[in-house]
XYZ file of C-alpha atoms in Angstrom:
99
model
C 126.036 43.492 25.080
C 127.215 42.447 29.266
C 126.922 46.151 30.519
C 123.443 46.632 28.741
C 121.741 43.617 30.840
C 123.709 44.949 33.789
C 122.324 48.457 33.624
C 118.508 47.130 33.009
C 118.868 44.919 35.985
C 120.522 47.413 38.350
C 117.506 49.857 37.248
C 114.902 46.906 37.651
C 116.854 46.008 41.595
C 116.576 50.321 42.103
C 113.055 50.027 41.659
C 112.131 47.143 43.673
C 114.435 48.569 46.544
C 113.005 51.564 46.300
C 109.537 50.148 46.424
C 110.434 48.353 49.915
C 110.942 51.875 51.293
C 107.802 53.874 50.334
C 104.739 52.943 52.007
C 102.454 54.481 49.486
C 102.517 53.995 45.838
C 101.855 57.434 45.228
C 105.209 58.698 46.917
C 106.849 55.375 45.112
C 106.194 57.272 42.104
C 108.398 60.390 42.654
C 111.414 58.065 43.838
C 110.992 55.788 40.400
C 111.047 59.102 38.749
C 114.191 60.339 39.986
C 116.003 57.399 39.567
C 114.939 57.172 36.282
C 116.632 60.674 35.566
C 119.709 59.186 37.288
C 119.920 56.710 34.532
C 118.675 58.669 31.695
C 121.683 61.088 32.876
C 124.619 58.685 32.502
C 122.713 56.936 29.216
C 125.646 58.432 26.841
C 128.487 57.372 28.340
C 130.513 54.940 26.266
C 134.069 54.575 28.069
C 133.801 50.829 29.303
C 135.887 51.878 32.313
C 133.477 54.544 33.421
C 130.854 52.021 32.757
C 132.606 49.585 34.921
C 133.206 52.538 37.759
C 129.182 53.427 37.544
C 128.328 49.853 37.726
C 130.573 49.101 41.093
C 128.926 52.158 42.365
C 125.712 51.790 41.731
C 126.016 48.255 43.570
C 127.213 49.688 46.210
C 124.814 52.292 46.920
C 122.064 49.185 46.459
C 124.116 47.338 49.040
C 124.136 50.660 51.293
C 120.205 50.918 51.161
C 119.347 47.639 51.553
C 115.890 47.321 53.647
C 116.103 45.001 56.652
C 112.603 44.063 56.408
C 111.876 43.860 52.506
C 108.628 43.696 51.710
C 107.061 40.873 49.798
C 103.454 40.478 48.608
C 101.325 38.398 51.034
C 100.631 36.210 47.655
C 104.385 35.291 47.460
C 106.014 32.541 49.337
C 107.313 33.866 52.805
C 105.315 37.022 52.031
C 104.780 39.938 54.728
C 101.564 39.254 56.360
C 99.649 41.891 55.795
C 98.875 43.939 52.288
C 101.111 47.147 52.425
C 98.124 49.834 52.001
C 95.808 47.852 53.847
C 95.438 49.034 57.730
C 96.014 46.140 60.073
C 92.987 44.077 61.757
C 92.245 45.596 64.978
C 92.097 42.810 67.098
C 90.232 42.654 70.527
C 92.598 41.411 73.410
C 92.364 38.291 74.555
C 90.002 37.321 77.676
C 91.371 37.873 81.162
C 92.283 35.027 82.569
C 91.388 33.414 86.134
C 94.014 31.610 87.950
């Protein structure tokens, strides 16, 4: 069924989107459980029109909450510069130049 794959895709994209907003994994876990409960609440919907409306509404929410600078793992192509939960290195200021 096409709607099942669409729902699974939306669920996965929702989790990935929330991961871009959460800094720490223990904070994200609560958000993931909340997202799961939202999807579980609509699990019994069988009306095709209502399913279509729910999918459209969820797509709009994902577009609205899209992160302007999403987190990409550092090992991925174009990945973020620093690991998420590791503090950025403290670099010494450049030496003073005499002109």
